[in-house]
């Protein structure tokens, strides 16, 4: 593996910021191969070198799993020649090669995007055979009633004739512009917008709030990004609880 700055390497594991690491370096708490590190910019090989933080060995994980609250106007791609992508929003200390969004949200959709460098994991959660449930909040342009929930339950037929799988729908707020919670187990292009359109309604705002049973951390705020813990990662493949 290429050599990396010790402060960046330690901060990339998520528990400490680069300024925490610099403070620990000043206090002599960081060791590299048994010798105290004097400069936070010192380089180390994450595979070959032994780093300890306050006596504890630093376990470097090869894979990173991040939760991002995607704001409107950002594209769900690894790179784009003209537009800002979800990868551009990853904080410097968590950035590394090979990160990509596991699944896409439309440019105007906000909420939970999982970013990782683990291709197998992404494949598992995106595989159409796995049907990992994703939960969304949709603001609608027109009133909605229980017939809509029934239509979603029996599988909406899109205007191009495609039949969707059974989906969950709950009206959380009624009125002229209702708020609906939708649970999908597949991910067709613009699926929720097209499902509501096929039922004579229109989505005016869409937000993904949960993947499997892992809710988006709403304290992140638009553009906020943090690591997903090991326990949280397991919840992605579990059924959502209300
Ligand atoms: N359905 C949509 O229409 N758009 C999204 O971004 C996600 C689901």
PDB file of C-alpha atoms and ligand atoms in Angstrom:
ATOM      1  CA  UNK A   1       0.000   0.000   0.000  1.00  0.00           C
ATOM      2  CA  UNK A   2       1.242   3.554  -0.652  1.00  0.00           C
ATOM      3  CA  UNK A   3       2.623   5.548   2.253  1.00  0.00           C
ATOM      4  CA  UNK A   4       0.161   7.928   3.892  1.00  0.00           C
ATOM      5  CA  UNK A   5       0.398  10.709   6.452  1.00  0.00           C
ATOM      6  CA  UNK A   6      -0.185   9.325   9.934  1.00  0.00           C
ATOM      7  CA  UNK A   7      -2.781  11.992  10.857  1.00  0.00           C
ATOM      8  CA  UNK A   8      -4.774  11.253   7.700  1.00  0.00           C
ATOM      9  CA  UNK A   9      -4.492   7.513   8.164  1.00  0.00           C
ATOM     10  CA  UNK A  10      -5.722   7.547  11.769  1.00  0.00           C
ATOM     11  CA  UNK A  11      -8.503  10.080  11.075  1.00  0.00           C
ATOM     12  CA  UNK A  12      -9.690   8.007   8.097  1.00  0.00           C
ATOM     13  CA  UNK A  13     -10.733   5.275  10.528  1.00  0.00           C
ATOM     14  CA  UNK A  14     -13.421   7.642  11.800  1.00  0.00           C
ATOM     15  CA  UNK A  15     -12.982   7.840  15.585  1.00  0.00           C
ATOM     16  CA  UNK A  16     -10.566  10.783  15.735  1.00  0.00           C
ATOM     17  CA  UNK A  17     -10.274  14.029  13.789  1.00  0.00           C
ATOM     18  CA  UNK A  18      -6.964  15.188  12.352  1.00  0.00           C
ATOM     19  CA  UNK A  19      -6.688  17.816  15.087  1.00  0.00           C
ATOM     20  CA  UNK A  20      -7.271  15.093  17.741  1.00  0.00           C
ATOM     21  CA  UNK A  21      -4.432  13.125  16.148  1.00  0.00           C
ATOM     22  CA  UNK A  22      -2.117  16.162  16.170  1.00  0.00           C
ATOM     23  CA  UNK A  23      -2.875  16.669  19.871  1.00  0.00           C
ATOM     24  CA  UNK A  24      -2.128  13.013  20.599  1.00  0.00           C
ATOM     25  CA  UNK A  25       1.129  13.285  18.631  1.00  0.00           C
ATOM     26  CA  UNK A  26       2.152  16.284  20.764  1.00  0.00           C
ATOM     27  CA  UNK A  27       1.421  14.301  23.927  1.00  0.00           C
ATOM     28  CA  UNK A  28       3.509  11.358  22.665  1.00  0.00           C
ATOM     29  CA  UNK A  29       0.527   8.942  22.566  1.00  0.00           C
ATOM     30  CA  UNK A  30       1.094   7.782  18.984  1.00  0.00           C
ATOM     31  CA  UNK A  31       3.767   5.219  18.217  1.00  0.00           C
ATOM     32  CA  UNK A  32       5.004   3.949  14.886  1.00  0.00           C
ATOM     33  CA  UNK A  33       6.800   0.600  15.055  1.00  0.00           C
ATOM     34  CA  UNK A  34       7.556   1.173  18.727  1.00  0.00           C
ATOM     35  CA  UNK A  35       8.911   4.708  18.378  1.00  0.00           C
ATOM     36  CA  UNK A  36       7.018   7.806  19.428  1.00  0.00           C
ATOM     37  CA  UNK A  37       5.764   9.869  16.458  1.00  0.00           C
ATOM     38  CA  UNK A  38       6.954  13.502  16.618  1.00  0.00           C
ATOM     39  CA  UNK A  39       5.324  14.842  13.440  1.00  0.00           C
ATOM     40  CA  UNK A  40       1.669  14.226  12.474  1.00  0.00           C
ATOM     41  CA  UNK A  41       2.750  14.486   8.831  1.00  0.00           C
ATOM     42  CA  UNK A  42       5.088  11.512   9.152  1.00  0.00           C
ATOM     43  CA  UNK A  43       4.334   8.852   6.565  1.00  0.00           C
ATOM     44  CA  UNK A  44       3.462   5.229   7.287  1.00  0.00           C
ATOM     45  CA  UNK A  45       2.503   2.126   5.340  1.00  0.00           C
ATOM     46  CA  UNK A  46      -0.936   1.074   6.641  1.00  0.00           C
ATOM     47  CA  UNK A  47      -0.274  -2.582   5.773  1.00  0.00           C
ATOM     48  CA  UNK A  48       3.297  -3.049   6.921  1.00  0.00           C
ATOM     49  CA  UNK A  49       3.693  -0.602   9.798  1.00  0.00           C
ATOM     50  CA  UNK A  50       2.442  -1.034  13.355  1.00  0.00           C
ATOM     51  CA  UNK A  51       0.712   2.047  14.703  1.00  0.00           C
ATOM     52  CA  UNK A  52      -0.619   2.371  18.235  1.00  0.00           C
ATOM     53  CA  UNK A  53      -2.841   5.118  19.669  1.00  0.00           C
ATOM     54  CA  UNK A  54      -2.590   5.435  23.464  1.00  0.00           C
ATOM     55  CA  UNK A  55      -1.223   1.883  23.527  1.00  0.00           C
ATOM     56  CA  UNK A  56      -4.034   0.392  21.415  1.00  0.00           C
ATOM     57  CA  UNK A  57      -3.118  -1.033  18.010  1.00  0.00           C
ATOM     58  CA  UNK A  58      -4.743   0.863  15.146  1.00  0.00           C
ATOM     59  CA  UNK A  59      -6.800  -1.587  13.136  1.00  0.00           C
ATOM     60  CA  UNK A  60      -6.959  -0.279   9.606  1.00  0.00           C
ATOM     61  CA  UNK A  61     -10.042  -1.388   7.753  1.00  0.00           C
ATOM     62  CA  UNK A  62      -9.809  -1.827   4.034  1.00  0.00           C
ATOM     63  CA  UNK A  63     -13.432  -0.890   3.517  1.00  0.00           C
ATOM     64  CA  UNK A  64     -15.266   2.262   4.401  1.00  0.00           C
ATOM     65  CA  UNK A  65     -19.064   2.678   4.682  1.00  0.00           C
ATOM     66  CA  UNK A  66     -20.422   6.212   4.816  1.00  0.00           C
ATOM     67  CA  UNK A  67     -23.853   7.723   5.268  1.00  0.00           C
ATOM     68  CA  UNK A  68     -24.435  10.988   3.422  1.00  0.00           C
ATOM     69  CA  UNK A  69     -27.473  13.270   3.617  1.00  0.00           C
ATOM     70  CA  UNK A  70     -27.561  14.268  -0.048  1.00  0.00           C
ATOM     71  CA  UNK A  71     -28.780  17.806  -0.639  1.00  0.00           C
ATOM     72  CA  UNK A  72     -30.765  18.801  -3.738  1.00  0.00           C
ATOM     73  CA  UNK A  73     -28.762  19.585  -6.867  1.00  0.00           C
ATOM     74  CA  UNK A  74     -25.992  17.004  -6.296  1.00  0.00           C
ATOM     75  CA  UNK A  75     -25.573  14.054  -8.655  1.00  0.00           C
ATOM     76  CA  UNK A  76     -25.258  10.470  -7.373  1.00  0.00           C
ATOM     77  CA  UNK A  77     -22.138   9.576  -9.340  1.00  0.00           C
ATOM     78  CA  UNK A  78     -18.468   9.029  -8.550  1.00  0.00           C
ATOM     79  CA  UNK A  79     -17.390  11.804 -10.885  1.00  0.00           C
ATOM     80  CA  UNK A  80     -18.927  14.244 -13.285  1.00  0.00           C
ATOM     81  CA  UNK A  81     -17.106  16.701 -15.562  1.00  0.00           C
ATOM     82  CA  UNK A  82     -19.474  19.588 -14.793  1.00  0.00           C
ATOM     83  CA  UNK A  83     -21.555  18.943 -11.719  1.00  0.00           C
ATOM     84  CA  UNK A  84     -20.857  18.387  -8.049  1.00  0.00           C
ATOM     85  CA  UNK A  85     -21.180  14.732  -7.017  1.00  0.00           C
ATOM     86  CA  UNK A  86     -21.897  12.959  -3.734  1.00  0.00           C
ATOM     87  CA  UNK A  87     -18.213  11.966  -3.612  1.00  0.00           C
ATOM     88  CA  UNK A  88     -17.221  15.658  -3.648  1.00  0.00           C
ATOM     89  CA  UNK A  89     -19.127  15.999  -0.340  1.00  0.00           C
ATOM     90  CA  UNK A  90     -17.093  13.343   1.508  1.00  0.00           C
ATOM     91  CA  UNK A  91     -14.937  15.139   4.139  1.00  0.00           C
ATOM     92  CA  UNK A  92     -11.205  15.134   3.406  1.00  0.00           C
ATOM     93  CA  UNK A  93     -10.331  12.802   6.311  1.00  0.00           C
ATOM     94  CA  UNK A  94     -12.715  10.109   5.021  1.00  0.00           C
ATOM     95  CA  UNK A  95     -11.755  10.407   1.383  1.00  0.00           C
ATOM     96  CA  UNK A  96      -9.920   7.555  -0.301  1.00  0.00           C
ATOM     97  CA  UNK A  97      -9.664   5.962  -3.728  1.00  0.00           C
ATOM     98  CA  UNK A  98     -12.438   3.732  -5.004  1.00  0.00           C
ATOM     99  CA  UNK A  99     -15.391   5.312  -3.160  1.00  0.00           C
ATOM    100  CA  UNK A 100     -18.701   5.235  -5.031  1.00  0.00           C
ATOM    101  CA  UNK A 101     -22.396   5.654  -4.197  1.00  0.00           C
ATOM    102  CA  UNK A 102     -24.150   2.297  -3.676  1.00  0.00           C
ATOM    103  CA  UNK A 103     -27.353   3.206  -5.485  1.00  0.00           C
ATOM    104  CA  UNK A 104     -28.545   6.454  -6.968  1.00  0.00           C
ATOM    105  CA  UNK A 105     -30.955   9.174  -6.012  1.00  0.00           C
ATOM    106  CA  UNK A 106     -32.235  11.665  -8.586  1.00  0.00           C
ATOM    107  CA  UNK A 107     -30.496  15.043  -8.625  1.00  0.00           C
ATOM    108  CA  UNK A 108     -33.513  16.675  -6.954  1.00  0.00           C
ATOM    109  CA  UNK A 109     -34.033  13.872  -4.374  1.00  0.00           C
ATOM    110  CA  UNK A 110     -32.496  14.404  -0.935  1.00  0.00           C
ATOM    111  CA  UNK A 111     -31.476  12.022   1.838  1.00  0.00           C
ATOM    112  CA  UNK A 112     -29.651   8.788   2.534  1.00  0.00           C
ATOM    113  CA  UNK A 113     -26.890   7.815   0.105  1.00  0.00           C
ATOM    114  CA  UNK A 114     -24.549   5.027   1.150  1.00  0.00           C
ATOM    115  CA  UNK A 115     -20.998   5.533  -0.081  1.00  0.00           C
ATOM    116  CA  UNK A 116     -18.453   2.739   0.052  1.00  0.00           C
ATOM    117  CA  UNK A 117     -15.396   1.200  -1.586  1.00  0.00           C
ATOM    118  CA  UNK A 118     -16.727  -2.330  -0.946  1.00  0.00           C
ATOM    119  CA  UNK A 119     -18.025  -3.575  -4.290  1.00  0.00           C
ATOM    120  CA  UNK A 120     -19.292  -6.914  -2.923  1.00  0.00           C
ATOM    121  CA  UNK A 121     -21.331  -5.243  -0.195  1.00  0.00           C
ATOM    122  CA  UNK A 122     -22.801  -2.754  -2.686  1.00  0.00           C
ATOM    123  CA  UNK A 123     -23.686  -5.608  -5.004  1.00  0.00           C
ATOM    124  CA  UNK A 124     -25.424  -7.455  -2.155  1.00  0.00           C
ATOM    125  CA  UNK A 125     -27.583  -4.515  -1.130  1.00  0.00           C
ATOM    126  CA  UNK A 126     -28.386  -3.420  -4.689  1.00  0.00           C
ATOM    127  CA  UNK A 127     -29.084  -6.845  -6.154  1.00  0.00           C
ATOM    128  CA  UNK A 128     -32.674  -6.900  -7.456  1.00  0.00           C
ATOM    129  CA  UNK A 129     -32.937 -10.430  -5.995  1.00  0.00           C
ATOM    130  CA  UNK A 130     -32.289  -9.219  -2.435  1.00  0.00           C
ATOM    131  CA  UNK A 131     -35.163  -6.692  -2.362  1.00  0.00           C
ATOM    132  CA  UNK A 132     -33.579  -4.581   0.397  1.00  0.00           C
ATOM    133  CA  UNK A 133     -36.370  -2.168   1.408  1.00  0.00           C
ATOM    134  CA  UNK A 134     -35.721   1.562   1.010  1.00  0.00           C
ATOM    135  CA  UNK A 135     -38.030   4.049   2.727  1.00  0.00           C
ATOM    136  CA  UNK A 136     -38.858   7.486   1.283  1.00  0.00           C
ATOM    137  CA  UNK A 137     -40.955  10.511   2.176  1.00  0.00           C
ATOM    138  CA  UNK A 138     -42.833  11.943  -0.802  1.00  0.00           C
ATOM    139  CA  UNK A 139     -44.643  15.273  -0.828  1.00  0.00           C
ATOM    140  CA  UNK A 140     -47.505  15.120  -3.317  1.00  0.00           C
ATOM    141  CA  UNK A 141     -49.133  17.793  -5.475  1.00  0.00           C
ATOM    142  CA  UNK A 142     -52.667  16.455  -5.077  1.00  0.00           C
ATOM    143  CA  UNK A 143     -54.812  14.896  -2.324  1.00  0.00           C
ATOM    144  CA  UNK A 144     -54.374  11.161  -1.746  1.00  0.00           C
ATOM    145  CA  UNK A 145     -56.520   8.505  -0.111  1.00  0.00           C
ATOM    146  CA  UNK A 146     -56.479   4.812   0.744  1.00  0.00           C
ATOM    147  CA  UNK A 147     -57.037   3.782  -2.910  1.00  0.00           C
ATOM    148  CA  UNK A 148     -53.454   4.904  -3.546  1.00  0.00           C
ATOM    149  CA  UNK A 149     -52.159   2.585  -0.799  1.00  0.00           C
ATOM    150  CA  UNK A 150     -54.169  -0.259  -2.321  1.00  0.00           C
ATOM    151  CA  UNK A 151     -52.737   0.497  -5.804  1.00  0.00           C
ATOM    152  CA  UNK A 152     -49.172   0.428  -4.400  1.00  0.00           C
ATOM    153  CA  UNK A 153     -49.891  -2.825  -2.556  1.00  0.00           C
ATOM    154  CA  UNK A 154     -51.132  -4.576  -5.671  1.00  0.00           C
ATOM    155  CA  UNK A 155     -48.227  -3.408  -7.877  1.00  0.00           C
ATOM    156  CA  UNK A 156     -48.492  -0.177  -9.883  1.00  0.00           C
ATOM    157  CA  UNK A 157     -48.332  -0.490 -13.670  1.00  0.00           C
ATOM    158  CA  UNK A 158     -46.232   2.395 -15.023  1.00  0.00           C
ATOM    159  CA  UNK A 159     -47.358   4.292 -18.132  1.00  0.00           C
ATOM    160  CA  UNK A 160     -44.889   2.278 -20.250  1.00  0.00           C
ATOM    161  CA  UNK A 161     -46.579  -0.954 -19.156  1.00  0.00           C
ATOM    162  CA  UNK A 162     -43.904  -2.011 -16.592  1.00  0.00           C
ATOM    163  CA  UNK A 163     -45.417  -3.664 -13.531  1.00  0.00           C
ATOM    164  CA  UNK A 164     -43.795  -2.696 -10.220  1.00  0.00           C
ATOM    165  CA  UNK A 165     -43.432  -5.005  -7.253  1.00  0.00           C
ATOM    166  CA  UNK A 166     -45.709  -4.604  -4.275  1.00  0.00           C
ATOM    167  CA  UNK A 167     -44.792  -1.385  -2.423  1.00  0.00           C
ATOM    168  CA  UNK A 168     -45.846   0.080   0.918  1.00  0.00           C
ATOM    169  CA  UNK A 169     -47.567   3.455   1.199  1.00  0.00           C
ATOM    170  CA  UNK A 170     -48.813   5.315   4.278  1.00  0.00           C
ATOM    171  CA  UNK A 171     -50.306   8.784   4.222  1.00  0.00           C
ATOM    172  CA  UNK A 172     -48.596  10.609   7.101  1.00  0.00           C
ATOM    173  CA  UNK A 173     -50.230  13.991   6.476  1.00  0.00           C
ATOM    174  CA  UNK A 174     -53.429  14.472   4.476  1.00  0.00           C
ATOM    175  CA  UNK A 175     -54.755  17.681   2.915  1.00  0.00           C
ATOM    176  CA  UNK A 176     -54.152  19.334  -0.442  1.00  0.00           C
ATOM    177  CA  UNK A 177     -50.443  18.424  -0.585  1.00  0.00           C
ATOM    178  CA  UNK A 178     -50.124  15.199   1.403  1.00  0.00           C
ATOM    179  CA  UNK A 179     -46.962  13.631   2.778  1.00  0.00           C
ATOM    180  CA  UNK A 180     -46.627   9.909   2.070  1.00  0.00           C
ATOM    181  CA  UNK A 181     -44.160   7.305   3.309  1.00  0.00           C
ATOM    182  CA  UNK A 182     -43.228   4.820   0.592  1.00  0.00           C
ATOM    183  CA  UNK A 183     -41.307   1.559   1.000  1.00  0.00           C
ATOM    184  CA  UNK A 184     -39.810   0.140  -2.216  1.00  0.00           C
ATOM    185  CA  UNK A 185     -38.030  -3.187  -2.691  1.00  0.00           C
ATOM    186  CA  UNK A 186     -36.655  -2.431  -6.131  1.00  0.00           C
ATOM    187  CA  UNK A 187     -35.044   0.562  -7.825  1.00  0.00           C
ATOM    188  CA  UNK A 188     -36.295   1.393 -11.278  1.00  0.00           C
ATOM    189  CA  UNK A 189     -35.361   4.716 -12.864  1.00  0.00           C
ATOM    190  CA  UNK A 190     -37.419   7.575 -11.286  1.00  0.00           C
ATOM    191  CA  UNK A 191     -39.570   4.815  -9.826  1.00  0.00           C
ATOM    192  CA  UNK A 192     -41.497   6.683  -7.120  1.00  0.00           C
ATOM    193  CA  UNK A 193     -42.185   9.692  -9.344  1.00  0.00           C
ATOM    194  CA  UNK A 194     -43.395   7.366 -12.105  1.00  0.00           C
ATOM    195  CA  UNK A 195     -45.555   5.308  -9.714  1.00  0.00           C
ATOM    196  CA  UNK A 196     -47.373   8.383  -8.441  1.00  0.00           C
ATOM    197  CA  UNK A 197     -47.677   9.754 -11.998  1.00  0.00           C
ATOM    198  CA  UNK A 198     -49.254   6.458 -13.108  1.00  0.00           C
ATOM    199  CA  UNK A 199     -51.802   6.934 -10.294  1.00  0.00           C
ATOM    200  CA  UNK A 200     -52.644  10.498 -11.397  1.00  0.00           C
ATOM    201  CA  UNK A 201     -50.596  12.289  -8.733  1.00  0.00           C
ATOM    202  CA  UNK A 202     -47.226  14.081  -8.760  1.00  0.00           C
ATOM    203  CA  UNK A 203     -44.209  14.086  -6.430  1.00  0.00           C
ATOM    204  CA  UNK A 204     -43.006  17.601  -5.604  1.00  0.00           C
ATOM    205  CA  UNK A 205     -40.271  16.579  -3.144  1.00  0.00           C
ATOM    206  CA  UNK A 206     -38.663  13.244  -2.358  1.00  0.00           C
ATOM    207  CA  UNK A 207     -36.344  12.196   0.472  1.00  0.00           C
ATOM    208  CA  UNK A 208     -34.848   8.791   1.285  1.00  0.00           C
ATOM    209  CA  UNK A 209     -34.964   8.310   5.045  1.00  0.00           C
ATOM    210  CA  UNK A 210     -34.024   4.650   5.569  1.00  0.00           C
ATOM    211  CA  UNK A 211     -32.123   1.770   3.980  1.00  0.00           C
ATOM    212  CA  UNK A 212     -33.272  -1.593   5.321  1.00  0.00           C
ATOM    213  CA  UNK A 213     -33.749  -0.868   9.026  1.00  0.00           C
ATOM    214  CA  UNK A 214     -31.083   1.848   9.231  1.00  0.00           C
ATOM    215  CA  UNK A 215     -32.550   5.359   9.448  1.00  0.00           C
ATOM    216  CA  UNK A 216     -30.697   8.357   8.070  1.00  0.00           C
ATOM    217  CA  UNK A 217     -29.015  10.264  10.908  1.00  0.00           C
ATOM    218  CA  UNK A 218     -31.048  13.477  10.707  1.00  0.00           C
ATOM    219  CA  UNK A 219     -28.482  15.318  12.845  1.00  0.00           C
ATOM    220  CA  UNK A 220     -26.094  15.261   9.862  1.00  0.00           C
ATOM    221  CA  UNK A 221     -28.015  17.980   7.996  1.00  0.00           C
ATOM    222  CA  UNK A 222     -27.829  18.588   4.233  1.00  0.00           C
ATOM    223  CA  UNK A 223     -24.417  17.535   2.899  1.00  0.00           C
ATOM    224  CA  UNK A 224     -23.393  15.952   6.222  1.00  0.00           C
ATOM    225  CA  UNK A 225     -21.487  12.675   6.061  1.00  0.00           C
ATOM    226  CA  UNK A 226     -20.219  10.210   8.655  1.00  0.00           C
ATOM    227  CA  UNK A 227     -19.045   6.636   8.970  1.00  0.00           C
ATOM    228  CA  UNK A 228     -21.610   3.879   9.467  1.00  0.00           C
ATOM    229  CA  UNK A 229     -20.765   1.747  12.513  1.00  0.00           C
ATOM    230  CA  UNK A 230     -20.484  -2.051  12.297  1.00  0.00           C
ATOM    231  CA  UNK A 231     -23.796  -2.497  14.182  1.00  0.00           C
ATOM    232  CA  UNK A 232     -25.524   0.001  11.896  1.00  0.00           C
ATOM    233  CA  UNK A 233     -24.216  -1.809   8.841  1.00  0.00           C
ATOM    234  CA  UNK A 234     -26.049  -4.979   9.896  1.00  0.00           C
ATOM    235  CA  UNK A 235     -29.347  -3.064  10.037  1.00  0.00           C
ATOM    236  CA  UNK A 236     -29.170  -2.321   6.310  1.00  0.00           C
ATOM    237  CA  UNK A 237     -30.079  -5.903   5.487  1.00  0.00           C
ATOM    238  CA  UNK A 238     -32.883  -6.051   8.097  1.00  0.00           C
ATOM    239  CA  UNK A 239     -36.579  -5.358   7.644  1.00  0.00           C
ATOM    240  CA  UNK A 240     -37.620  -1.808   8.613  1.00  0.00           C
ATOM    241  CA  UNK A 241     -39.453  -1.360  11.895  1.00  0.00           C
ATOM    242  CA  UNK A 242     -41.897   1.529  12.160  1.00  0.00           C
TER     243      UNK A 242
HETATM  244  N1  LIG B   1     -37.648   7.165  -6.927  1.00  0.00           N
HETATM  245  C1  LIG B   1     -37.532   8.301  -7.652  1.00  0.00           C
HETATM  246  O1  LIG B   1     -38.413   8.657  -8.429  1.00  0.00           O
HETATM  247  N2  LIG B   1     -36.405   9.032  -7.484  1.00  0.00           N
HETATM  248  C2  LIG B   1     -35.427   8.705  -6.633  1.00  0.00           C
HETATM  249  O2  LIG B   1     -34.440   9.442  -6.521  1.00  0.00           O
HETATM  250  C3  LIG B   1     -35.568   7.519  -5.888  1.00  0.00           C
HETATM  251  C4  LIG B   1     -36.694   6.756  -6.048  1.00  0.00           C
END
